[in-house]
Amino acid sequence: MAGNPPKRKVSRSNTRSRRSQWKAAVPTLVKTVENGRVTYSLPHRAKVVEDSQGTALYLEYKGRKVADV
């Protein structure tokens, strides 16, 4: 079922001021130090575990393997 048609025209200034309220939020990063290397990651996200050559091995969350890459 389609929505109802608009009752009246919305002015250009009202449309633009409404759209201007949409802003991108800055992600909160968590700083971790592993083996003397500082990394920043998003909280509550699985991180990629790599071997010494930089090849992705698997995804890890809270110290547990959750998925293969």
PDB file of N, CA, C and O in Angstrom:
ATOM      1  N   MET A   1       0.844  -1.174   0.000  1.00  0.00           N
ATOM      2  CA  MET A   1       0.000   0.000   0.000  1.00  0.00           C
ATOM      3  C   MET A   1       0.891   1.239   0.000  1.00  0.00           C
ATOM      4  O   MET A   1       1.786   1.372   0.816  1.00  0.00           O
ATOM      5  N   ALA A   2       0.640   2.133  -0.913  1.00  0.00           N
ATOM      6  CA  ALA A   2       1.428   3.359  -1.005  1.00  0.00           C
ATOM      7  C   ALA A   2       0.989   4.335   0.078  1.00  0.00           C
ATOM      8  O   ALA A   2      -0.133   4.284   0.569  1.00  0.00           O
ATOM      9  N   GLY A   3       1.884   5.260   0.439  1.00  0.00           N
ATOM     10  CA  GLY A   3       1.562   6.260   1.454  1.00  0.00           C
ATOM     11  C   GLY A   3       0.587   7.294   0.920  1.00  0.00           C
ATOM     12  O   GLY A   3       0.282   7.346  -0.280  1.00  0.00           O
ATOM     13  N   ASN A   4       0.087   8.102   1.803  1.00  0.00           N
ATOM     14  CA  ASN A   4      -0.835   9.160   1.408  1.00  0.00           C
ATOM     15  C   ASN A   4      -0.089  10.243   0.648  1.00  0.00           C
ATOM     16  O   ASN A   4       1.069  10.521   0.922  1.00  0.00           O
ATOM     17  N   PRO A   5      -0.755  10.890  -0.311  1.00  0.00           N
ATOM     18  CA  PRO A   5      -0.107  12.003  -1.021  1.00  0.00           C
ATOM     19  C   PRO A   5       0.065  13.190  -0.080  1.00  0.00           C
ATOM     20  O   PRO A   5      -0.673  13.316   0.897  1.00  0.00           O
ATOM     21  N   PRO A   6       1.034  14.067  -0.355  1.00  0.00           N
ATOM     22  CA  PRO A   6       1.231  15.225   0.515  1.00  0.00           C
ATOM     23  C   PRO A   6       0.031  16.161   0.471  1.00  0.00           C
ATOM     24  O   PRO A   6      -0.599  16.335  -0.567  1.00  0.00           O
ATOM     25  N   LYS A   7      -0.297  16.752   1.610  1.00  0.00           N
ATOM     26  CA  LYS A   7      -1.445  17.669   1.697  1.00  0.00           C
ATOM     27  C   LYS A   7      -1.103  19.042   1.121  1.00  0.00           C
ATOM     28  O   LYS A   7      -1.965  19.754   0.639  1.00  0.00           O
ATOM     29  N   ARG A   8       0.173  19.436   1.251  1.00  0.00           N
ATOM     30  CA  ARG A   8       0.574  20.736   0.714  1.00  0.00           C
ATOM     31  C   ARG A   8       2.061  20.687   0.373  1.00  0.00           C
ATOM     32  O   ARG A   8       2.785  19.808   0.825  1.00  0.00           O
ATOM     33  N   LYS A   9       2.494  21.652  -0.417  1.00  0.00           N
ATOM     34  CA  LYS A   9       3.895  21.720  -0.834  1.00  0.00           C
ATOM     35  C   LYS A   9       4.769  22.126   0.346  1.00  0.00           C
ATOM     36  O   LYS A   9       4.410  23.012   1.120  1.00  0.00           O
ATOM     37  N   VAL A  10       5.908  21.466   0.470  1.00  0.00           N
ATOM     38  CA  VAL A  10       6.888  21.822   1.495  1.00  0.00           C
ATOM     39  C   VAL A  10       7.892  22.765   0.853  1.00  0.00           C
ATOM     40  O   VAL A  10       8.432  22.469  -0.222  1.00  0.00           O
ATOM     41  N   SER A  11       8.127  23.887   1.498  1.00  0.00           N
ATOM     42  CA  SER A  11       9.011  24.894   0.914  1.00  0.00           C
ATOM     43  C   SER A  11      10.445  24.374   0.823  1.00  0.00           C
ATOM     44  O   SER A  11      10.850  23.463   1.554  1.00  0.00           O
ATOM     45  N   ARG A  12      11.204  24.978  -0.055  1.00  0.00           N
ATOM     46  CA  ARG A  12      12.589  24.576  -0.262  1.00  0.00           C
ATOM     47  C   ARG A  12      13.416  24.795   1.003  1.00  0.00           C
ATOM     48  O   ARG A  12      14.248  23.962   1.370  1.00  0.00           O
ATOM     49  N   SER A  13      13.184  25.905   1.714  1.00  0.00           N
ATOM     50  CA  SER A  13      13.959  26.183   2.927  1.00  0.00           C
ATOM     51  C   SER A  13      13.638  25.174   4.026  1.00  0.00           C
ATOM     52  O   SER A  13      14.528  24.742   4.760  1.00  0.00           O
ATOM     53  N   ASN A  14      12.369  24.771   4.143  1.00  0.00           N
ATOM     54  CA  ASN A  14      12.021  23.761   5.145  1.00  0.00           C
ATOM     55  C   ASN A  14      12.650  22.415   4.807  1.00  0.00           C
ATOM     56  O   ASN A  14      13.149  21.714   5.688  1.00  0.00           O
ATOM     57  N   THR A  15      12.628  22.052   3.552  1.00  0.00           N
ATOM     58  CA  THR A  15      13.222  20.785   3.129  1.00  0.00           C
ATOM     59  C   THR A  15      14.720  20.772   3.417  1.00  0.00           C
ATOM     60  O   THR A  15      15.248  19.814   3.971  1.00  0.00           O
ATOM     61  N   ARG A  16      15.397  21.848   3.059  1.00  0.00           N
ATOM     62  CA  ARG A  16      16.855  21.890   3.242  1.00  0.00           C
ATOM     63  C   ARG A  16      17.246  21.968   4.708  1.00  0.00           C
ATOM     64  O   ARG A  16      18.241  21.397   5.113  1.00  0.00           O
ATOM     65  N   SER A  17      16.461  22.693   5.505  1.00  0.00           N
ATOM     66  CA  SER A  17      16.809  22.772   6.928  1.00  0.00           C
ATOM     67  C   SER A  17      16.579  21.427   7.612  1.00  0.00           C
ATOM     68  O   SER A  17      17.308  21.066   8.538  1.00  0.00           O
ATOM     69  N   ARG A  18      15.592  20.682   7.170  1.00  0.00           N
ATOM     70  CA  ARG A  18      15.368  19.349   7.723  1.00  0.00           C
ATOM     71  C   ARG A  18      16.526  18.421   7.350  1.00  0.00           C
ATOM     72  O   ARG A  18      17.047  17.691   8.182  1.00  0.00           O
ATOM     73  N   ARG A  19      16.946  18.471   6.099  1.00  0.00           N
ATOM     74  CA  ARG A  19      18.036  17.612   5.637  1.00  0.00           C
ATOM     75  C   ARG A  19      19.363  17.988   6.268  1.00  0.00           C
ATOM     76  O   ARG A  19      20.238  17.140   6.414  1.00  0.00           O
ATOM     77  N   SER A  20      19.523  19.256   6.651  1.00  0.00           N
ATOM     78  CA  SER A  20      20.804  19.698   7.209  1.00  0.00           C
ATOM     79  C   SER A  20      21.044  19.133   8.605  1.00  0.00           C
ATOM     80  O   SER A  20      22.149  19.223   9.120  1.00  0.00           O
ATOM     81  N   GLN A  21      20.012  18.566   9.233  1.00  0.00           N
ATOM     82  CA  GLN A  21      20.183  18.018  10.581  1.00  0.00           C
ATOM     83  C   GLN A  21      20.821  16.635  10.574  1.00  0.00           C
ATOM     84  O   GLN A  21      21.218  16.131  11.611  1.00  0.00           O
ATOM     85  N   TRP A  22      20.911  15.998   9.404  1.00  0.00           N
ATOM     86  CA  TRP A  22      21.549  14.686   9.318  1.00  0.00           C
ATOM     87  C   TRP A  22      23.057  14.881   9.315  1.00  0.00           C
ATOM     88  O   TRP A  22      23.615  15.471   8.402  1.00  0.00           O
ATOM     89  N   LYS A  23      23.714  14.387  10.357  1.00  0.00           N
ATOM     90  CA  LYS A  23      25.161  14.549  10.480  1.00  0.00           C
ATOM     91  C   LYS A  23      25.809  13.198  10.732  1.00  0.00           C
ATOM     92  O   LYS A  23      25.230  12.337  11.389  1.00  0.00           O
ATOM     93  N   ALA A  24      27.001  13.044  10.222  1.00  0.00           N
ATOM     94  CA  ALA A  24      27.756  11.821  10.475  1.00  0.00           C
ATOM     95  C   ALA A  24      28.336  11.877  11.878  1.00  0.00           C
ATOM     96  O   ALA A  24      28.872  12.904  12.304  1.00  0.00           O
ATOM     97  N   ALA A  25      28.225  10.782  12.595  1.00  0.00           N
ATOM     98  CA  ALA A  25      28.756  10.722  13.960  1.00  0.00           C
ATOM     99  C   ALA A  25      30.195  10.210  13.924  1.00  0.00           C
ATOM    100  O   ALA A  25      30.534   9.319  13.135  1.00  0.00           O
ATOM    101  N   VAL A  26      31.036  10.778  14.763  1.00  0.00           N
ATOM    102  CA  VAL A  26      32.424  10.338  14.854  1.00  0.00           C
ATOM    103  C   VAL A  26      32.458   9.010  15.600  1.00  0.00           C
ATOM    104  O   VAL A  26      31.903   8.903  16.698  1.00  0.00           O
ATOM    105  N   PRO A  27      33.074   7.970  15.026  1.00  0.00           N
ATOM    106  CA  PRO A  27      33.108   6.685  15.719  1.00  0.00           C
ATOM    107  C   PRO A  27      34.018   6.743  16.946  1.00  0.00           C
ATOM    108  O   PRO A  27      35.040   7.429  16.935  1.00  0.00           O
ATOM    109  N   THR A  28      33.613   6.032  17.992  1.00  0.00           N
ATOM    110  CA  THR A  28      34.443   5.973  19.193  1.00  0.00           C
ATOM    111  C   THR A  28      35.438   4.827  19.016  1.00  0.00           C
ATOM    112  O   THR A  28      35.048   3.687  18.806  1.00  0.00           O
ATOM    113  N   LEU A  29      36.716   5.155  19.084  1.00  0.00           N
ATOM    114  CA  LEU A  29      37.759   4.164  18.887  1.00  0.00           C
ATOM    115  C   LEU A  29      38.351   3.749  20.228  1.00  0.00           C
ATOM    116  O   LEU A  29      38.436   4.552  21.157  1.00  0.00           O
ATOM    117  N   VAL A  30      38.752   2.483  20.312  1.00  0.00           N
ATOM    118  CA  VAL A  30      39.384   1.949  21.504  1.00  0.00           C
ATOM    119  C   VAL A  30      40.858   1.726  21.189  1.00  0.00           C
ATOM    120  O   VAL A  30      41.205   1.094  20.192  1.00  0.00           O
ATOM    121  N   LYS A  31      41.727   2.262  22.043  1.00  0.00           N
ATOM    122  CA  LYS A  31      43.167   2.134  21.841  1.00  0.00           C
ATOM    123  C   LYS A  31      43.657   0.880  22.567  1.00  0.00           C
ATOM    124  O   LYS A  31      43.407   0.707  23.761  1.00  0.00           O
ATOM    125  N   THR A  32      44.335  -0.002  21.849  1.00  0.00           N
ATOM    126  CA  THR A  32      44.909  -1.203  22.446  1.00  0.00           C
ATOM    127  C   THR A  32      46.373  -1.313  22.044  1.00  0.00           C
ATOM    128  O   THR A  32      46.759  -0.906  20.947  1.00  0.00           O
ATOM    129  N   VAL A  33      47.174  -1.866  22.940  1.00  0.00           N
ATOM    130  CA  VAL A  33      48.591  -2.074  22.671  1.00  0.00           C
ATOM    131  C   VAL A  33      48.849  -3.574  22.658  1.00  0.00           C
ATOM    132  O   VAL A  33      48.602  -4.261  23.647  1.00  0.00           O
ATOM    133  N   GLU A  34      49.315  -4.084  21.504  1.00  0.00           N
ATOM    134  CA  GLU A  34      49.622  -5.499  21.368  1.00  0.00           C
ATOM    135  C   GLU A  34      51.038  -5.636  20.828  1.00  0.00           C
ATOM    136  O   GLU A  34      51.348  -5.114  19.764  1.00  0.00           O
ATOM    137  N   ASN A  35      51.860  -6.326  21.570  1.00  0.00           N
ATOM    138  CA  ASN A  35      53.249  -6.571  21.175  1.00  0.00           C
ATOM    139  C   ASN A  35      53.981  -5.266  20.875  1.00  0.00           C
ATOM    140  O   ASN A  35      54.745  -5.155  19.930  1.00  0.00           O
ATOM    141  N   GLY A  36      53.713  -4.244  21.676  1.00  0.00           N
ATOM    142  CA  GLY A  36      54.364  -2.958  21.489  1.00  0.00           C
ATOM    143  C   GLY A  36      53.815  -2.136  20.348  1.00  0.00           C
ATOM    144  O   GLY A  36      54.356  -1.091  20.011  1.00  0.00           O
ATOM    145  N   ARG A  37      52.735  -2.604  19.719  1.00  0.00           N
ATOM    146  CA  ARG A  37      52.132  -1.903  18.598  1.00  0.00           C
ATOM    147  C   ARG A  37      50.791  -1.323  19.030  1.00  0.00           C
ATOM    148  O   ARG A  37      49.964  -2.039  19.588  1.00  0.00           O
ATOM    149  N   VAL A  38      50.584  -0.049  18.788  1.00  0.00           N
ATOM    150  CA  VAL A  38      49.328   0.599  19.159  1.00  0.00           C
ATOM    151  C   VAL A  38      48.346   0.455  18.004  1.00  0.00           C
ATOM    152  O   VAL A  38      48.657   0.792  16.861  1.00  0.00           O
ATOM    153  N   THR A  39      47.152  -0.068  18.304  1.00  0.00           N
ATOM    154  CA  THR A  39      46.107  -0.186  17.287  1.00  0.00           C
ATOM    155  C   THR A  39      44.829   0.444  17.821  1.00  0.00           C
ATOM    156  O   THR A  39      44.577   0.440  19.020  1.00  0.00           O
ATOM    157  N   TYR A  40      44.038   0.993  16.917  1.00  0.00           N
ATOM    158  CA  TYR A  40      42.743   1.571  17.259  1.00  0.00           C
ATOM    159  C   TYR A  40      41.667   0.738  16.574  1.00  0.00           C
ATOM    160  O   TYR A  40      41.780   0.426  15.393  1.00  0.00           O
ATOM    161  N   SER A  41      40.624   0.384  17.323  1.00  0.00           N
ATOM    162  CA  SER A  41      39.556  -0.427  16.756  1.00  0.00           C
ATOM    163  C   SER A  41      38.218   0.039  17.289  1.00  0.00           C
ATOM    164  O   SER A  41      38.141   0.778  18.275  1.00  0.00           O
ATOM    165  N   LEU A  42      37.166  -0.379  16.616  1.00  0.00           N
ATOM    166  CA  LEU A  42      35.815  -0.056  17.047  1.00  0.00           C
ATOM    167  C   LEU A  42      35.397  -1.020  18.158  1.00  0.00           C
ATOM    168  O   LEU A  42      35.681  -2.214  18.074  1.00  0.00           O
ATOM    169  N   PRO A  43      34.730  -0.517  19.207  1.00  0.00           N
ATOM    170  CA  PRO A  43      34.306  -1.414  20.279  1.00  0.00           C
ATOM    171  C   PRO A  43      33.197  -2.360  19.810  1.00  0.00           C
ATOM    172  O   PRO A  43      32.412  -2.020  18.924  1.00  0.00           O
ATOM    173  N   HIS A  44      33.148  -3.538  20.399  1.00  0.00           N
ATOM    174  CA  HIS A  44      32.133  -4.557  20.112  1.00  0.00           C
ATOM    175  C   HIS A  44      32.151  -4.974  18.650  1.00  0.00           C
ATOM    176  O   HIS A  44      31.109  -5.202  18.051  1.00  0.00           O
ATOM    177  N   ARG A  45      33.330  -5.070  18.064  1.00  0.00           N
ATOM    178  CA  ARG A  45      33.485  -5.566  16.707  1.00  0.00           C
ATOM    179  C   ARG A  45      34.529  -6.669  16.725  1.00  0.00           C
ATOM    180  O   ARG A  45      35.507  -6.600  17.473  1.00  0.00           O
ATOM    181  N   ALA A  46      34.346  -7.649  15.875  1.00  0.00           N
ATOM    182  CA  ALA A  46      35.342  -8.704  15.747  1.00  0.00           C
ATOM    183  C   ALA A  46      36.562  -8.136  15.035  1.00  0.00           C
ATOM    184  O   ALA A  46      36.441  -7.331  14.123  1.00  0.00           O
ATOM    185  N   LYS A  47      37.749  -8.533  15.492  1.00  0.00           N
ATOM    186  CA  LYS A  47      38.964  -8.034  14.843  1.00  0.00           C
ATOM    187  C   LYS A  47      39.622  -9.161  14.066  1.00  0.00           C
ATOM    188  O   LYS A  47      39.464 -10.339  14.390  1.00  0.00           O
ATOM    189  N   VAL A  48      40.354  -8.789  13.036  1.00  0.00           N
ATOM    190  CA  VAL A  48      41.031  -9.756  12.174  1.00  0.00           C
ATOM    191  C   VAL A  48      42.371 -10.108  12.795  1.00  0.00           C
ATOM    192  O   VAL A  48      43.166  -9.228  13.126  1.00  0.00           O
ATOM    193  N   VAL A  49      42.635 -11.405  12.974  1.00  0.00           N
ATOM    194  CA  VAL A  49      43.916 -11.878  13.487  1.00  0.00           C
ATOM    195  C   VAL A  49      44.774 -12.244  12.289  1.00  0.00           C
ATOM    196  O   VAL A  49      44.350 -12.990  11.403  1.00  0.00           O
ATOM    197  N   GLU A  50      45.988 -11.681  12.255  1.00  0.00           N
ATOM    198  CA  GLU A  50      46.899 -11.908  11.135  1.00  0.00           C
ATOM    199  C   GLU A  50      48.138 -12.637  11.603  1.00  0.00           C
ATOM    200  O   GLU A  50      48.526 -12.544  12.772  1.00  0.00           O
ATOM    201  N   ASP A  51      48.790 -13.353  10.680  1.00  0.00           N
ATOM    202  CA  ASP A  51      50.072 -13.976  11.013  1.00  0.00           C
ATOM    203  C   ASP A  51      51.190 -12.965  10.792  1.00  0.00           C
ATOM    204  O   ASP A  51      50.938 -11.794  10.515  1.00  0.00           O
ATOM    205  N   SER A  52      52.432 -13.397  10.929  1.00  0.00           N
ATOM    206  CA  SER A  52      53.566 -12.470  10.868  1.00  0.00           C
ATOM    207  C   SER A  52      53.732 -11.828   9.493  1.00  0.00           C
ATOM    208  O   SER A  52      54.286 -10.740   9.375  1.00  0.00           O
ATOM    209  N   GLN A  53      53.249 -12.479   8.426  1.00  0.00           N
ATOM    210  CA  GLN A  53      53.347 -11.890   7.091  1.00  0.00           C
ATOM    211  C   GLN A  53      52.207 -10.922   6.797  1.00  0.00           C
ATOM    212  O   GLN A  53      52.217 -10.240   5.783  1.00  0.00           O
ATOM    213  N   GLY A  54      51.198 -10.874   7.658  1.00  0.00           N
ATOM    214  CA  GLY A  54      50.067  -9.987   7.443  1.00  0.00           C
ATOM    215  C   GLY A  54      48.897 -10.660   6.763  1.00  0.00           C
ATOM    216  O   GLY A  54      47.955 -10.002   6.349  1.00  0.00           O
ATOM    217  N   THR A  55      48.939 -11.992   6.655  1.00  0.00           N
ATOM    218  CA  THR A  55      47.831 -12.731   6.054  1.00  0.00           C
ATOM    219  C   THR A  55      46.720 -12.906   7.081  1.00  0.00           C
ATOM    220  O   THR A  55      46.975 -13.320   8.207  1.00  0.00           O
ATOM    221  N   ALA A  56      45.486 -12.601   6.693  1.00  0.00           N
ATOM    222  CA  ALA A  56      44.355 -12.736   7.605  1.00  0.00           C
ATOM    223  C   ALA A  56      44.083 -14.205   7.885  1.00  0.00           C
ATOM    224  O   ALA A  56      43.988 -15.023   6.959  1.00  0.00           O
ATOM    225  N   LEU A  57      43.962 -14.564   9.166  1.00  0.00           N
ATOM    226  CA  LEU A  57      43.716 -15.949   9.546  1.00  0.00           C
ATOM    227  C   LEU A  57      42.260 -16.183   9.941  1.00  0.00           C
ATOM    228  O   LEU A  57      41.602 -17.064   9.399  1.00  0.00           O
ATOM    229  N   TYR A  58      41.771 -15.404  10.897  1.00  0.00           N
ATOM    230  CA  TYR A  58      40.395 -15.583  11.370  1.00  0.00           C
ATOM    231  C   TYR A  58      39.943 -14.320  12.087  1.00  0.00           C
ATOM    232  O   TYR A  58      40.727 -13.406  12.321  1.00  0.00           O
ATOM    233  N   LEU A  59      38.656 -14.281  12.434  1.00  0.00           N
ATOM    234  CA  LEU A  59      38.085 -13.181  13.197  1.00  0.00           C
ATOM    235  C   LEU A  59      37.995 -13.582  14.662  1.00  0.00           C
ATOM    236  O   LEU A  59      37.619 -14.707  14.976  1.00  0.00           O
ATOM    237  N   GLU A  60      38.330 -12.635  15.539  1.00  0.00           N
ATOM    238  CA  GLU A  60      38.356 -12.907  16.967  1.00  0.00           C
ATOM    239  C   GLU A  60      37.520 -11.868  17.692  1.00  0.00           C
ATOM    240  O   GLU A  60      37.519 -10.685  17.343  1.00  0.00           O
ATOM    241  N   TYR A  61      36.751 -12.317  18.708  1.00  0.00           N
ATOM    242  CA  TYR A  61      35.953 -11.416  19.534  1.00  0.00           C
ATOM    243  C   TYR A  61      36.066 -11.874  20.971  1.00  0.00           C
ATOM    244  O   TYR A  61      35.794 -13.037  21.277  1.00  0.00           O
ATOM    245  N   LYS A  62      36.487 -10.970  21.847  1.00  0.00           N
ATOM    246  CA  LYS A  62      36.678 -11.253  23.270  1.00  0.00           C
ATOM    247  C   LYS A  62      37.591 -12.462  23.482  1.00  0.00           C
ATOM    248  O   LYS A  62      37.354 -13.320  24.320  1.00  0.00           O
ATOM    249  N   GLY A  63      38.654 -12.552  22.648  1.00  0.00           N
ATOM    250  CA  GLY A  63      39.636 -13.609  22.799  1.00  0.00           C
ATOM    251  C   GLY A  63      39.221 -14.937  22.231  1.00  0.00           C
ATOM    252  O   GLY A  63      39.957 -15.928  22.348  1.00  0.00           O
ATOM    253  N   ARG A  64      38.080 -15.032  21.592  1.00  0.00           N
ATOM    254  CA  ARG A  64      37.610 -16.293  21.016  1.00  0.00           C
ATOM    255  C   ARG A  64      37.523 -16.184  19.501  1.00  0.00           C
ATOM    256  O   ARG A  64      37.165 -15.141  18.959  1.00  0.00           O
ATOM    257  N   LYS A  65      37.800 -17.271  18.823  1.00  0.00           N
ATOM    258  CA  LYS A  65      37.662 -17.326  17.378  1.00  0.00           C
ATOM    259  C   LYS A  65      36.173 -17.419  17.032  1.00  0.00           C
ATOM    260  O   LYS A  65      35.468 -18.286  17.534  1.00  0.00           O
ATOM    261  N   VAL A  66      35.693 -16.496  16.191  1.00  0.00           N
ATOM    262  CA  VAL A  66      34.274 -16.483  15.863  1.00  0.00           C
ATOM    263  C   VAL A  66      33.985 -16.808  14.406  1.00  0.00           C
ATOM    264  O   VAL A  66      32.885 -17.257  14.087  1.00  0.00           O
ATOM    265  N   ALA A  67      34.946 -16.584  13.508  1.00  0.00           N
ATOM    266  CA  ALA A  67      34.691 -16.863  12.084  1.00  0.00           C
ATOM    267  C   ALA A  67      36.000 -17.003  11.341  1.00  0.00           C
ATOM    268  O   ALA A  67      37.024 -16.444  11.732  1.00  0.00           O
ATOM    269  N   ASP A  68      35.968 -17.776  10.250  1.00  0.00           N
ATOM    270  CA  ASP A  68      37.116 -17.873   9.352  1.00  0.00           C
ATOM    271  C   ASP A  68      37.039 -16.751   8.324  1.00  0.00           C
ATOM    272  O   ASP A  68      35.965 -16.253   8.017  1.00  0.00           O
ATOM    273  N   VAL A  69      38.215 -16.388   7.810  1.00  0.00           N
ATOM    274  CA  VAL A  69      38.256 -15.326   6.804  1.00  0.00           C
ATOM    275  C   VAL A  69      38.414 -15.933   5.434  1.00  0.00           C
ATOM    276  O   VAL A  69      39.018 -16.909   5.228  1.00  0.00           O
TER     277      VAL A  69
END
